[in-house]
mmCIF file of C-alpha atoms in Angstrom:
data_model
loop_
_atom_site.group_PDB
_atom_site.id
_atom_site.type_symbol
_atom_site.label_atom_id
_atom_site.label_comp_id
_atom_site.label_asym_id
_atom_site.label_seq_id
_atom_site.Cartn_x
_atom_site.Cartn_y
_atom_site.Cartn_z
ATOM 1 C CA MET A 1 4.152 -35.693 -5.965
ATOM 2 C CA LEU A 2 3.216 -32.419 -7.521
ATOM 3 C CA HIS A 3 0.531 -30.371 -5.897
ATOM 4 C CA ALA A 4 -1.798 -28.596 -8.257
ATOM 5 C CA LYS A 5 -2.215 -24.931 -7.416
ATOM 6 C CA PRO A 6 -5.770 -23.664 -7.429
ATOM 7 C CA LYS A 7 -6.361 -21.255 -10.285
ATOM 8 C CA GLU A 8 -7.752 -17.781 -9.757
ATOM 9 C CA GLY A 9 -11.242 -17.019 -10.963
ATOM 10 C CA LYS A 10 -11.903 -14.738 -13.919
ATOM 11 C CA ALA A 11 -13.236 -11.961 -11.688
ATOM 12 C CA THR A 12 -10.147 -12.056 -9.446
ATOM 13 C CA VAL A 13 -7.797 -11.856 -12.409
ATOM 14 C CA ALA A 14 -9.782 -8.939 -13.871
ATOM 15 C CA VAL A 15 -9.668 -7.025 -10.566
ATOM 16 C CA GLU A 16 -5.942 -7.659 -10.155
ATOM 17 C CA LYS A 17 -5.215 -6.440 -13.693
ATOM 18 C CA ARG A 18 -7.039 -3.175 -13.021
ATOM 19 C CA THR A 19 -5.693 -2.545 -9.541
ATOM 20 C CA SER A 20 -2.127 -3.371 -10.556
ATOM 21 C CA ARG A 21 -2.111 -0.193 -12.650
ATOM 22 C CA ILE A 22 -2.682 1.948 -9.544
ATOM 23 C CA PRO A 23 0.518 2.840 -7.679
ATOM 24 C CA SER A 24 0.612 1.558 -4.091
ATOM 25 C CA MET A 25 1.450 5.063 -2.870
ATOM 26 C CA ILE A 26 -2.041 6.230 -3.887
ATOM 27 C CA TYR A 27 -3.595 3.864 -1.341
ATOM 28 C CA LEU A 28 -1.212 5.103 1.359
ATOM 29 C CA ILE A 29 -2.012 8.744 0.592
ATOM 30 C CA ALA A 30 -5.761 7.996 0.557
ATOM 31 C CA GLY A 31 -5.571 6.205 3.913
ATOM 32 C CA LEU A 32 -3.575 8.963 5.551
ATOM 33 C CA SER A 33 -5.883 11.589 4.052
ATOM 34 C CA ALA A 34 -8.880 9.794 5.560
ATOM 35 C CA LEU A 35 -7.177 9.865 8.969
ATOM 36 C CA ALA A 36 -6.315 13.562 8.638
ATOM 37 C CA SER A 37 -9.827 14.440 7.470
ATOM 38 C CA SER A 38 -11.315 12.461 10.325
ATOM 39 C CA SER A 39 -9.109 14.275 12.816
ATOM 40 C CA CYS A 40 -10.137 17.676 11.441
ATOM 41 C CA MET A 41 -13.812 16.743 11.564
ATOM 42 C CA MET A 42 -13.458 15.545 15.144
ATOM 43 C CA MET A 43 -11.837 18.837 16.174
ATOM 44 C CA ARG A 44 -14.699 20.753 14.552
ATOM 45 C CA GLY A 45 -17.275 18.787 16.510
ATOM 46 C CA ARG A 46 -18.591 16.582 13.701
ATOM 47 C CA LYS A 47 -18.097 13.378 15.629
ATOM 48 C CA SER A 48 -20.368 11.039 13.645
ATOM 49 C CA LYS A 49 -18.906 12.096 10.285
ATOM 50 C CA ALA A 50 -15.378 11.880 11.706
ATOM 51 C CA LEU A 51 -15.971 8.313 12.833
ATOM 52 C CA LEU A 52 -17.357 7.368 9.422
ATOM 53 C CA VAL A 53 -14.428 8.843 7.503
ATOM 54 C CA GLY A 54 -11.928 7.431 9.996
ATOM 55 C CA GLN A 55 -13.154 3.925 9.236
ATOM 56 C CA TRP A 56 -12.095 4.301 5.606
ATOM 57 C CA ALA A 57 -8.396 4.321 6.498
ATOM 58 C CA ALA A 58 -8.041 0.621 7.353
ATOM 59 C CA PRO A 59 -9.650 -0.732 4.143
ATOM 60 C CA LEU A 60 -7.625 1.675 2.003
ATOM 61 C CA LEU A 61 -4.360 0.653 3.672
ATOM 62 C CA ILE A 62 -5.254 -3.045 3.372
ATOM 63 C CA MET A 63 -6.017 -2.600 -0.337
ATOM 64 C CA GLY A 64 -2.635 -0.913 -0.751
ATOM 65 C CA LEU A 65 -0.907 -3.784 1.019
ATOM 66 C CA TYR A 66 -2.721 -6.331 -1.145
ATOM 67 C CA ASN A 67 -1.798 -4.354 -4.251
ATOM 68 C CA LYS A 68 1.865 -4.323 -3.215
ATOM 69 C CA VAL A 69 1.910 -8.068 -2.498
ATOM 70 C CA VAL A 70 0.275 -8.900 -5.827
ATOM 71 C CA LYS A 71 2.768 -6.711 -7.680
ATOM 72 C CA THR A 72 5.824 -8.219 -5.974
ATOM 73 C CA GLU A 73 4.740 -11.854 -5.625
ATOM 74 C CA GLY A 74 2.281 -12.081 -8.493
ATOM 75 C CA HIS A 75 -0.986 -13.963 -8.533
ATOM 76 C CA ASP A 76 -1.419 -17.710 -9.044
#
């Protein structure tokens, strides 16, 4: 028996087409930059801003990982 694969929605395909143009290294650099900026802000005593900026690192790195997986494995 053949299993039918679920098809991606139009919005998902559109997002993947746009994000596939961005090199995965950009996401890595952005994530590491957020961590470095957060560290500098923390050392300067701007704790609340440092915590805010530090929280950006995880989503950026996850987006980079997703981008890499989509590029290597493809969608659908």
